[in-house]
Amino acid sequence: MNTIVGYYFFYIKTNFKKILIILLLITIIPVFLFKTGESKIDKILNFELSILNYQKKQSSSPPLFTNHQPLVTNVTESFDIRKIVWEGAWKLALRYPLFGTGVETFAYSYNFVRPVAHNLTSEWDYVYNKAHNEYFNYLSTTGFVGLISYLFLILSFIFYVFLSVIPVKIPSSERMTKQNNDTILTVCLLISYLTILITNFFGFSTTTIQLFFFLIPAFVFSAFLPTTTYPLQPDKLTNIQKLGIFLLLSSTIYLLYSVAIYYLADVNYSFGLKYSRINDQQKAVEYFEKAVKLRPEPVYIDKFSSSLSYLSAIANIQKQYELAKKIASLSDTYNRKLIQDYPKNLFYWKTRAKNMYYFYQITGQENEILQGVEALKKAMELSPTDPKIPYSLALYYSIIYDIGKNNPEKIEWRKLSLQEIDKSIKLKPNYQEAYKLKEELLKKYNLYKVGP
């Protein structure tokens, strides 16, 4: 919109002051109307609310007695969280400086270097699939090579505009040439392009923004390409042209088919997630299986394996023992394959630990819990600052303590469970569930003391 309005007014009259005022208006008005997304800034921009609050303070007299504390919210400021995530992205860049961790791997690799400070935010257990800064995102996932290439692309376009396009003089006559019209349009496009660069610093590119990031330079380059005329071609197609058309049609059909399959698989996966959230695992498994058959994405397989393990435990409770074992075996096969193919994916190790707990419900064997412990230890190597992992380890050690028969070993399991829950509390001092679990463990071990 800014580009269209700016171009329109440039085209009518090239008065600098009027142009400047118009550009300021079309930049500032949307900020007041739609806000910035930053709560601190939006509070200042919301004049109506500020005036009402001021009038309320002036009209109301202070109470003589107050029996309540002011409402305290535990929501961490968005920018404070961003700074923590950027710190993690920078650590990733230092660990993998050349080519980064791989394109679109931030959701997995961020756990390797996740700052402990993140545990004290209101979004401590969220999965961050982006660094919330396009430049840090490129730096962490593609390394310095990727970031330098990205910046080179940006600077090349900006320099091209300033050195080749803007120096063209605009005549004062009302009738402008096409070249000058293109120059004015280029200036407006450049302003839009710069706004993309600024917003990308505080967030990440959406699909639409990413399209404009590449299309705007393409528009500018095409506007200033020299016009070339080609001789008319005969109506009859040559064999090479026929072959080219055939290959183009074939590849188009294949790509459309692939997109359709991807879409159908994703729809089934979405339905599976919805049923999984309401604990209808039977339906969830059906949809996850359809998704996996259409497109064996690792994420689909992981959820399929997880739901199968839960379903196997349900079958065991219903005394369908053979069916429970078959489902558990299928779940374990999928999970082992994922871990073998993606050994550094934290989420697949967590799934394995959870699966082993369900398998323990079927077999009652200590070995299943021990395998779950090993999976959690591997997860801790990948994400040493995640407080949920030592919390789960404390639970697993307490289960082994319950089923153990050897007294010296039971003492060791008890010791390990208390060590892990203390580690969880140390990583997240405000982790209420960890404090509750510690209290339960101390009561179970007859170590709980009331008072000083």
Tab-separated table of C-alpha atoms in Angstrom:
chain	number	residue	atom	x	y	z
A	1	MET	CA	0.000	0.000	0.000
A	2	ASN	CA	2.820	2.384	0.889
A	3	THR	CA	4.417	1.744	-2.487
A	4	ILE	CA	1.205	2.411	-4.436
A	5	VAL	CA	0.278	5.591	-2.543
A	6	GLY	CA	3.842	6.881	-2.624
A	7	TYR	CA	4.146	6.281	-6.347
A	8	TYR	CA	0.820	7.999	-6.996
A	9	PHE	CA	1.810	11.198	-5.225
A	10	PHE	CA	5.303	11.172	-6.698
A	11	TYR	CA	3.742	10.932	-10.119
A	12	ILE	CA	1.389	13.906	-9.560
A	13	LYS	CA	3.918	16.391	-8.235
A	14	THR	CA	7.507	16.071	-7.129
A	15	ASN	CA	7.410	18.621	-4.324
A	16	PHE	CA	9.853	17.444	-1.647
A	17	LYS	CA	7.947	18.745	1.383
A	18	LYS	CA	4.647	17.315	0.229
A	19	ILE	CA	6.293	14.010	-0.549
A	20	LEU	CA	7.928	13.902	2.875
A	21	ILE	CA	4.649	14.660	4.663
A	22	ILE	CA	2.812	12.010	2.671
A	23	LEU	CA	5.458	9.376	3.361
A	24	LEU	CA	5.388	10.195	7.073
A	25	LEU	CA	1.598	9.949	7.165
A	26	ILE	CA	1.422	6.597	5.391
A	27	THR	CA	4.077	5.282	7.765
A	28	ILE	CA	2.773	6.676	11.065
A	29	ILE	CA	-1.010	6.260	10.625
A	30	PRO	CA	-0.872	2.431	10.304
A	31	VAL	CA	1.227	2.327	13.498
A	32	PHE	CA	-1.503	4.173	15.427
A	33	LEU	CA	-4.285	2.104	13.866
A	34	PHE	CA	-2.779	-1.372	14.076
A	35	LYS	CA	-0.129	-0.879	16.810
A	36	THR	CA	3.363	-2.386	16.841
A	37	GLY	CA	2.947	-5.635	18.770
A	38	GLU	CA	5.243	-4.359	21.535
A	39	SER	CA	3.172	-3.824	24.694
A	40	LYS	CA	5.373	-1.028	26.077
A	41	ILE	CA	5.021	1.032	22.892
A	42	ASP	CA	1.331	0.197	22.392
A	43	LYS	CA	0.480	1.470	25.892
A	44	ILE	CA	1.891	4.869	24.927
A	45	LEU	CA	0.056	4.856	21.590
A	46	ASN	CA	-3.292	4.026	23.198
A	47	PHE	CA	-4.220	7.623	24.081
A	48	GLU	CA	-7.864	6.870	24.850
A	49	LEU	CA	-6.968	4.280	27.463
A	50	SER	CA	-4.308	6.566	28.949
A	51	ILE	CA	-6.797	9.458	29.301
A	52	LEU	CA	-9.409	7.211	30.920
A	53	ASN	CA	-6.849	5.907	33.390
A	54	TYR	CA	-5.746	9.455	34.180
A	55	GLN	CA	-9.344	10.630	34.735
A	56	LYS	CA	-10.026	7.621	36.914
A	57	LYS	CA	-7.023	8.406	39.075
A	58	GLN	CA	-8.078	12.064	39.395
A	59	SER	CA	-11.736	11.385	40.183
A	60	SER	CA	-11.325	8.521	42.631
A	61	SER	CA	-10.050	9.149	46.128
A	62	PRO	CA	-7.491	6.741	47.574
A	63	PRO	CA	-8.968	4.030	49.825
A	64	LEU	CA	-8.400	4.289	53.551
A	65	PHE	CA	-7.565	0.622	53.918
A	66	THR	CA	-6.260	-1.911	51.399
A	67	ASN	CA	-6.634	-5.597	52.141
A	68	HIS	CA	-5.334	-6.926	48.851
A	69	GLN	CA	-2.106	-6.951	46.931
A	70	PRO	CA	-1.948	-5.477	43.411
A	71	LEU	CA	-2.471	-7.963	40.618
A	72	VAL	CA	0.869	-9.276	39.432
A	73	THR	CA	1.149	-10.907	36.026
A	74	ASN	CA	3.891	-13.412	35.247
A	75	VAL	CA	3.931	-12.767	31.506
A	76	THR	CA	7.466	-12.004	30.352
A	77	GLU	CA	7.931	-9.108	27.951
A	78	SER	CA	8.262	-10.275	24.359
A	79	PHE	CA	11.484	-8.336	23.766
A	80	ASP	CA	13.095	-9.834	26.897
A	81	ILE	CA	12.394	-13.325	25.569
A	82	ARG	CA	13.735	-12.352	22.148
A	83	LYS	CA	17.043	-11.243	23.697
A	84	ILE	CA	17.421	-14.652	25.365
A	85	VAL	CA	16.650	-16.478	22.105
A	86	TRP	CA	19.135	-14.262	20.236
A	87	GLU	CA	21.779	-15.178	22.805
A	88	GLY	CA	21.133	-18.847	22.057
A	89	ALA	CA	21.296	-18.203	18.306
A	90	TRP	CA	24.658	-16.470	18.725
A	91	LYS	CA	26.002	-19.425	20.737
A	92	LEU	CA	24.874	-21.765	17.970
A	93	ALA	CA	26.713	-19.636	15.411
A	94	LEU	CA	29.903	-19.850	17.467
A	95	ARG	CA	29.532	-23.622	17.785
A	96	TYR	CA	28.812	-24.148	14.071
A	97	PRO	CA	30.421	-21.053	12.501
A	98	LEU	CA	30.855	-22.102	8.886
A	99	PHE	CA	27.551	-23.539	7.644
A	100	GLY	CA	25.428	-23.519	10.804
A	101	THR	CA	23.188	-26.336	11.997
A	102	GLY	CA	21.264	-26.698	8.744
A	103	VAL	CA	18.363	-24.928	7.085
A	104	GLU	CA	15.176	-24.871	9.204
A	105	THR	CA	16.752	-26.730	12.142
A	106	PHE	CA	16.515	-23.989	14.765
A	107	ALA	CA	13.654	-25.710	16.615
A	108	TYR	CA	15.949	-28.680	17.289
A	109	SER	CA	19.372	-27.072	17.581
A	110	TYR	CA	18.318	-24.242	19.921
A	111	ASN	CA	18.022	-26.824	22.707
A	112	PHE	CA	21.773	-27.506	22.457
A	113	VAL	CA	22.615	-24.030	23.779
A	114	ARG	CA	19.336	-22.902	25.344
A	115	PRO	CA	20.206	-20.283	28.014
A	116	VAL	CA	19.148	-21.127	31.583
A	117	ALA	CA	17.501	-17.695	31.751
A	118	HIS	CA	14.849	-18.989	29.344
A	119	ASN	CA	13.508	-21.234	32.125
A	120	LEU	CA	12.411	-18.173	34.105
A	121	THR	CA	10.237	-16.741	31.325
A	122	SER	CA	6.524	-17.327	30.820
A	123	GLU	CA	7.280	-19.167	27.545
A	124	TRP	CA	9.897	-21.493	29.010
A	125	ASP	CA	8.359	-24.681	27.593
A	126	TYR	CA	7.525	-23.343	24.111
A	127	VAL	CA	9.189	-24.739	21.004
A	128	TYR	CA	10.989	-21.947	19.140
A	129	ASN	CA	11.227	-22.871	15.476
A	130	LYS	CA	12.744	-19.465	14.596
A	131	ALA	CA	15.191	-17.080	16.265
A	132	HIS	CA	12.671	-14.196	15.978
A	133	ASN	CA	15.345	-12.292	14.092
A	134	GLU	CA	15.881	-13.168	10.447
A	135	TYR	CA	19.584	-12.331	10.574
A	136	PHE	CA	20.266	-14.406	13.694
A	137	ASN	CA	18.161	-17.154	12.156
A	138	TYR	CA	20.350	-17.258	9.032
A	139	LEU	CA	23.484	-17.022	11.167
A	140	SER	CA	22.580	-19.969	13.407
A	141	THR	CA	21.187	-22.281	10.715
A	142	THR	CA	23.443	-21.429	7.741
A	143	GLY	CA	26.507	-20.047	9.532
A	144	PHE	CA	28.566	-17.028	8.604
A	145	VAL	CA	28.664	-18.227	4.985
A	146	GLY	CA	24.872	-18.092	4.792
A	147	LEU	CA	24.540	-14.757	6.593
A	148	ILE	CA	27.230	-13.083	4.476
A	149	SER	CA	25.531	-14.356	1.303
A	150	TYR	CA	22.183	-13.028	2.542
A	151	LEU	CA	23.640	-9.608	3.398
A	152	PHE	CA	25.503	-9.519	0.075
A	153	LEU	CA	22.204	-10.026	-1.761
A	154	ILE	CA	20.598	-7.171	0.201
A	155	LEU	CA	23.485	-4.720	-0.196
A	156	SER	CA	23.897	-5.522	-3.896
A	157	PHE	CA	20.309	-4.514	-4.581
A	158	ILE	CA	20.521	-1.334	-2.474
A	159	PHE	CA	23.791	-0.269	-4.139
A	160	TYR	CA	22.337	-1.006	-7.563
A	161	VAL	CA	19.380	1.286	-6.857
A	162	PHE	CA	21.520	4.121	-5.491
A	163	LEU	CA	24.245	3.896	-8.124
A	164	SER	CA	22.253	3.048	-11.243
A	165	VAL	CA	18.618	4.044	-10.796
A	166	ILE	CA	18.224	7.025	-8.450
A	167	PRO	CA	20.865	9.241	-10.208
A	168	VAL	CA	18.532	9.484	-13.224
A	169	LYS	CA	17.297	13.102	-13.297
A	170	ILE	CA	13.567	13.692	-13.185
A	171	PRO	CA	12.486	16.502	-15.581
A	172	SER	CA	10.317	19.323	-14.298
A	173	SER	CA	7.894	18.997	-17.185
A	174	GLU	CA	4.528	17.450	-16.424
A	175	ARG	CA	4.950	14.809	-19.077
A	176	MET	CA	7.368	12.191	-17.768
A	177	THR	CA	9.138	9.537	-19.703
A	178	LYS	CA	8.757	5.850	-18.925
A	179	GLN	CA	12.289	5.721	-17.539
A	180	ASN	CA	11.568	8.447	-15.006
A	181	ASN	CA	8.304	6.803	-13.995
A	182	ASP	CA	10.250	3.598	-13.387
A	183	THR	CA	12.751	5.560	-11.301
A	184	ILE	CA	10.005	6.938	-9.053
A	185	LEU	CA	8.468	3.489	-8.698
A	186	THR	CA	11.887	2.099	-7.797
A	187	VAL	CA	12.293	4.635	-4.973
A	188	CYS	CA	8.934	3.576	-3.534
A	189	LEU	CA	9.828	-0.095	-3.888
A	190	LEU	CA	13.146	0.544	-2.158
A	191	ILE	CA	11.344	2.131	0.803
A	192	SER	CA	9.108	-0.943	1.049
A	193	TYR	CA	12.168	-3.170	0.809
A	194	LEU	CA	13.862	-1.296	3.666
A	195	THR	CA	10.782	-1.757	5.870
A	196	ILE	CA	11.075	-5.508	5.295
A	197	LEU	CA	14.702	-5.415	6.430
A	198	ILE	CA	13.751	-3.507	9.580
A	199	THR	CA	10.813	-5.735	10.552
A	200	ASN	CA	12.934	-8.836	9.909
A	201	PHE	CA	15.300	-7.671	12.640
A	202	PHE	CA	12.572	-8.055	15.276
A	203	GLY	CA	10.873	-11.089	13.795
A	204	PHE	CA	11.102	-13.587	10.970
A	205	SER	CA	9.877	-13.643	7.398
A	206	THR	CA	6.443	-14.997	6.678
A	207	THR	CA	5.764	-16.554	3.291
A	208	THR	CA	4.304	-13.307	1.908
A	209	ILE	CA	7.175	-11.158	3.163
A	210	GLN	CA	9.708	-13.640	1.794
A	211	LEU	CA	8.054	-13.436	-1.629
A	212	PHE	CA	8.265	-9.638	-1.611
A	213	PHE	CA	11.879	-9.840	-0.445
A	214	PHE	CA	12.808	-11.503	-3.746
A	215	LEU	CA	10.127	-10.010	-6.007
A	216	ILE	CA	10.915	-6.347	-5.279
A	217	PRO	CA	14.498	-6.607	-6.650
A	218	ALA	CA	13.116	-8.594	-9.587
A	219	PHE	CA	10.603	-5.805	-10.347
A	220	VAL	CA	13.363	-3.192	-10.283
A	221	PHE	CA	15.802	-5.170	-12.429
A	222	SER	CA	13.126	-5.964	-15.019
A	223	ALA	CA	12.055	-2.299	-15.229
A	224	PHE	CA	15.558	-1.219	-16.266
A	225	LEU	CA	16.490	-4.110	-18.531
A	226	PRO	CA	17.117	-3.039	-22.127
A	227	THR	CA	14.208	-3.793	-24.446
A	228	THR	CA	15.046	-6.546	-26.905
A	229	THR	CA	13.022	-7.443	-29.990
A	230	TYR	CA	13.027	-10.957	-31.366
A	231	PRO	CA	12.117	-12.063	-34.898
A	232	LEU	CA	8.789	-13.811	-35.352
A	233	GLN	CA	8.976	-17.571	-35.003
A	234	PRO	CA	7.262	-19.944	-37.420
A	235	ASP	CA	3.937	-21.424	-36.278
A	236	LYS	CA	5.213	-24.972	-36.548
A	237	LEU	CA	6.936	-26.260	-33.391
A	238	THR	CA	10.314	-27.911	-33.671
A	239	ASN	CA	11.045	-31.285	-32.080
A	240	ILE	CA	13.124	-29.604	-29.355
A	241	GLN	CA	10.220	-27.277	-28.516
A	242	LYS	CA	7.819	-30.225	-28.365
A	243	LEU	CA	10.195	-32.068	-26.044
A	244	GLY	CA	10.501	-28.973	-23.852
A	245	ILE	CA	6.712	-28.619	-23.606
A	246	PHE	CA	6.361	-32.313	-22.739
A	247	LEU	CA	8.984	-32.083	-19.988
A	248	LEU	CA	7.405	-28.901	-18.629
A	249	LEU	CA	3.932	-30.446	-18.507
A	250	SER	CA	5.241	-33.654	-16.934
A	251	SER	CA	7.153	-31.830	-14.221
A	252	THR	CA	4.159	-29.548	-13.545
A	253	ILE	CA	1.815	-32.517	-13.130
A	254	TYR	CA	4.317	-34.248	-10.843
A	255	LEU	CA	4.779	-31.144	-8.682
A	256	LEU	CA	1.027	-30.581	-8.411
A	257	TYR	CA	0.571	-34.224	-7.424
A	258	SER	CA	3.324	-33.922	-4.791
A	259	VAL	CA	1.736	-30.795	-3.315
A	260	ALA	CA	-1.672	-32.515	-3.203
A	261	ILE	CA	-0.189	-35.531	-1.392
A	262	TYR	CA	1.641	-33.238	1.028
A	263	TYR	CA	-1.593	-31.369	1.739
A	264	LEU	CA	-3.643	-34.533	2.316
A	265	ALA	CA	-0.965	-35.957	4.627
A	266	ASP	CA	-0.881	-32.728	6.605
A	267	VAL	CA	-4.680	-32.683	6.937
A	268	ASN	CA	-4.655	-36.231	8.325
A	269	TYR	CA	-1.816	-35.322	10.687
A	270	SER	CA	-3.806	-32.316	11.916
A	271	PHE	CA	-6.851	-34.489	12.639
A	272	GLY	CA	-4.606	-36.969	14.440
A	273	LEU	CA	-3.260	-34.213	16.686
A	274	LYS	CA	-6.776	-33.046	17.544
A	275	TYR	CA	-7.904	-36.531	18.554
A	276	SER	CA	-4.666	-37.088	20.461
A	277	ARG	CA	-5.276	-33.948	22.532
A	278	ILE	CA	-8.675	-35.253	23.649
A	279	ASN	CA	-7.146	-38.696	24.404
A	280	ASP	CA	-9.028	-40.499	21.644
A	281	GLN	CA	-5.920	-42.446	20.670
A	282	GLN	CA	-7.822	-44.951	18.538
A	283	LYS	CA	-8.914	-42.216	16.138
A	284	ALA	CA	-5.544	-40.463	16.421
A	285	VAL	CA	-3.695	-43.618	15.347
A	286	GLU	CA	-5.978	-44.017	12.319
A	287	TYR	CA	-5.238	-40.507	11.064
A	288	PHE	CA	-1.516	-40.680	11.869
A	289	GLU	CA	-1.286	-43.954	9.936
A	290	LYS	CA	-2.953	-42.342	6.909
A	291	ALA	CA	-0.530	-39.414	7.106
A	292	VAL	CA	2.494	-41.724	7.315
A	293	LYS	CA	1.310	-43.803	4.346
A	294	LEU	CA	0.802	-40.692	2.227
A	295	ARG	CA	4.080	-39.079	3.232
A	296	PRO	CA	6.473	-40.684	5.758
A	297	GLU	CA	7.554	-37.420	7.401
A	298	PRO	CA	9.627	-37.957	10.583
A	299	VAL	CA	7.259	-35.720	12.588
A	300	TYR	CA	4.270	-37.824	11.501
A	301	ILE	CA	6.087	-41.038	12.381
A	302	ASP	CA	7.051	-39.697	15.807
A	303	LYS	CA	3.445	-38.882	16.717
A	304	PHE	CA	2.304	-42.203	15.262
A	305	SER	CA	4.804	-44.072	17.443
A	306	SER	CA	3.767	-42.116	20.541
A	307	SER	CA	0.045	-42.783	20.043
A	308	LEU	CA	0.707	-46.462	19.343
A	309	SER	CA	2.567	-46.841	22.647
A	310	TYR	CA	-0.343	-45.271	24.526
A	311	LEU	CA	-2.786	-47.513	22.668
A	312	SER	CA	-0.732	-50.602	23.578
A	313	ALA	CA	-1.032	-49.742	27.281
A	314	ILE	CA	-4.818	-49.336	26.882
A	315	ALA	CA	-5.048	-52.712	25.138
A	316	ASN	CA	-3.099	-54.279	28.002
A	317	ILE	CA	-5.529	-52.810	30.569
A	318	GLN	CA	-8.387	-54.319	28.542
A	319	LYS	CA	-6.577	-57.695	28.829
A	320	GLN	CA	-5.856	-57.894	25.093
A	321	TYR	CA	-2.302	-58.973	25.830
A	322	GLU	CA	-1.269	-60.247	22.404
A	323	LEU	CA	-2.642	-57.168	20.668
A	324	ALA	CA	-0.863	-54.937	23.194
A	325	LYS	CA	2.471	-56.619	22.447
A	326	LYS	CA	1.998	-56.287	18.670
A	327	ILE	CA	1.134	-52.590	18.918
A	328	ALA	CA	4.063	-51.983	21.284
A	329	SER	CA	6.432	-53.761	18.897
A	330	LEU	CA	5.229	-51.625	15.971
A	331	SER	CA	5.604	-48.445	18.025
A	332	ASP	CA	9.130	-49.397	19.076
A	333	THR	CA	10.126	-50.193	15.483
A	334	TYR	CA	9.098	-46.748	14.270
A	335	ASN	CA	10.812	-45.027	17.192
A	336	ARG	CA	14.087	-46.937	16.779
A	337	LYS	CA	14.171	-46.066	13.088
A	338	LEU	CA	13.740	-42.361	13.880
A	339	ILE	CA	16.496	-42.377	16.490
A	340	GLN	CA	18.815	-44.196	14.117
A	341	ASP	CA	18.160	-41.672	11.329
A	342	TYR	CA	18.055	-38.549	13.536
A	343	PRO	CA	20.175	-39.231	16.637
A	344	LYS	CA	20.415	-35.548	17.591
A	345	ASN	CA	16.703	-34.862	17.624
A	346	LEU	CA	15.769	-34.207	21.254
A	347	PHE	CA	12.044	-34.776	20.730
A	348	TYR	CA	12.486	-38.330	19.431
A	349	TRP	CA	14.496	-39.285	22.530
A	350	LYS	CA	11.763	-37.838	24.733
A	351	THR	CA	9.211	-39.890	22.819
A	352	ARG	CA	11.307	-42.999	23.421
A	353	ALA	CA	11.421	-42.336	27.163
A	354	LYS	CA	7.638	-41.935	27.278
A	355	ASN	CA	7.101	-45.036	25.128
A	356	MET	CA	9.236	-47.102	27.477
A	357	TYR	CA	7.026	-46.135	30.406
A	358	TYR	CA	3.968	-47.443	28.527
A	359	PHE	CA	5.840	-50.608	27.563
A	360	TYR	CA	6.661	-51.092	31.249
A	361	GLN	CA	2.909	-51.064	31.939
A	362	ILE	CA	2.647	-54.068	29.601
A	363	THR	CA	5.683	-56.133	30.597
A	364	GLY	CA	6.274	-54.971	34.182
A	365	GLN	CA	9.998	-55.440	33.553
A	366	GLU	CA	12.622	-53.138	35.012
A	367	ASN	CA	14.508	-53.197	31.710
A	368	GLU	CA	11.839	-51.029	30.041
A	369	ILE	CA	12.264	-48.276	32.651
A	370	LEU	CA	16.053	-48.542	32.415
A	371	GLN	CA	15.828	-47.997	28.650
A	372	GLY	CA	13.663	-44.963	29.374
A	373	VAL	CA	16.368	-43.675	31.726
A	374	GLU	CA	18.997	-44.101	29.016
A	375	ALA	CA	16.805	-42.191	26.562
A	376	LEU	CA	16.414	-39.340	29.064
A	377	LYS	CA	20.173	-39.260	29.665
A	378	LYS	CA	20.705	-38.922	25.931
A	379	ALA	CA	18.101	-36.163	25.848
A	380	MET	CA	19.941	-34.378	28.657
A	381	GLU	CA	23.160	-34.467	26.625
A	382	LEU	CA	21.320	-32.733	23.791
A	383	SER	CA	19.480	-30.243	26.021
A	384	PRO	CA	21.380	-29.783	29.302
A	385	THR	CA	19.262	-26.822	30.488
A	386	ASP	CA	15.800	-28.375	30.072
A	387	PRO	CA	14.314	-28.769	33.602
A	388	LYS	CA	11.709	-31.276	32.411
A	389	ILE	CA	14.355	-33.917	31.694
A	390	PRO	CA	15.795	-34.222	35.239
A	391	TYR	CA	12.204	-34.024	36.507
A	392	SER	CA	11.324	-37.088	34.394
A	393	LEU	CA	14.530	-38.840	35.470
A	394	ALA	CA	13.546	-38.355	39.119
A	395	LEU	CA	10.204	-40.015	38.374
A	396	TYR	CA	11.836	-42.943	36.567
A	397	TYR	CA	14.374	-43.503	39.349
A	398	SER	CA	11.561	-43.516	41.907
A	399	ILE	CA	9.739	-46.190	39.853
A	400	ILE	CA	12.883	-48.347	39.806
A	401	TYR	CA	13.141	-47.793	43.578
A	402	ASP	CA	9.593	-49.156	43.969
A	403	ILE	CA	10.207	-52.319	41.946
A	404	GLY	CA	13.733	-52.947	43.268
A	405	LYS	CA	14.398	-55.777	45.693
A	406	ASN	CA	18.035	-55.279	46.594
A	407	ASN	CA	18.280	-52.823	49.497
A	408	PRO	CA	21.675	-51.260	48.550
A	409	GLU	CA	20.400	-50.670	45.005
A	410	LYS	CA	17.185	-49.115	46.322
A	411	ILE	CA	19.259	-46.657	48.347
A	412	GLU	CA	21.160	-45.717	45.180
A	413	TRP	CA	17.941	-45.194	43.173
A	414	ARG	CA	16.553	-43.063	45.988
A	415	LYS	CA	19.689	-40.954	45.997
A	416	LEU	CA	19.599	-40.502	42.217
A	417	SER	CA	15.930	-39.485	42.186
A	418	LEU	CA	16.553	-36.775	44.798
A	419	GLN	CA	19.629	-35.555	42.938
A	420	GLU	CA	17.688	-35.215	39.690
A	421	ILE	CA	14.757	-33.352	41.225
A	422	ASP	CA	17.212	-30.956	42.887
A	423	LYS	CA	18.841	-30.450	39.490
A	424	SER	CA	15.447	-29.642	37.980
A	425	ILE	CA	14.753	-27.055	40.700
A	426	LYS	CA	18.198	-25.535	40.216
A	427	LEU	CA	17.541	-25.090	36.489
A	428	LYS	CA	14.116	-23.557	37.168
A	429	PRO	CA	13.804	-22.191	40.727
A	430	ASN	CA	10.098	-21.365	40.213
A	431	TYR	CA	9.179	-24.858	38.964
A	432	GLN	CA	6.169	-25.600	41.204
A	433	GLU	CA	5.654	-29.154	39.903
A	434	ALA	CA	9.258	-29.992	40.802
A	435	TYR	CA	8.775	-28.802	44.388
A	436	LYS	CA	5.615	-30.902	44.675
A	437	LEU	CA	7.392	-33.974	43.324
A	438	LYS	CA	10.285	-33.464	45.736
A	439	GLU	CA	7.855	-33.290	48.646
A	440	GLU	CA	6.168	-36.515	47.498
A	441	LEU	CA	9.515	-38.267	47.114
A	442	LEU	CA	10.681	-37.191	50.565
A	443	LYS	CA	7.440	-38.477	52.077
A	444	LYS	CA	7.804	-41.761	50.216
A	445	TYR	CA	11.380	-42.180	51.460
A	446	ASN	CA	10.385	-41.146	55.021
A	447	LEU	CA	12.746	-38.169	54.814
A	448	TYR	CA	10.133	-35.419	54.947
A	449	LYS	CA	10.488	-32.995	57.848
A	450	VAL	CA	7.935	-30.373	58.845
A	451	GLY	CA	9.236	-27.089	60.231
A	452	PRO	CA	12.840	-26.032	60.867
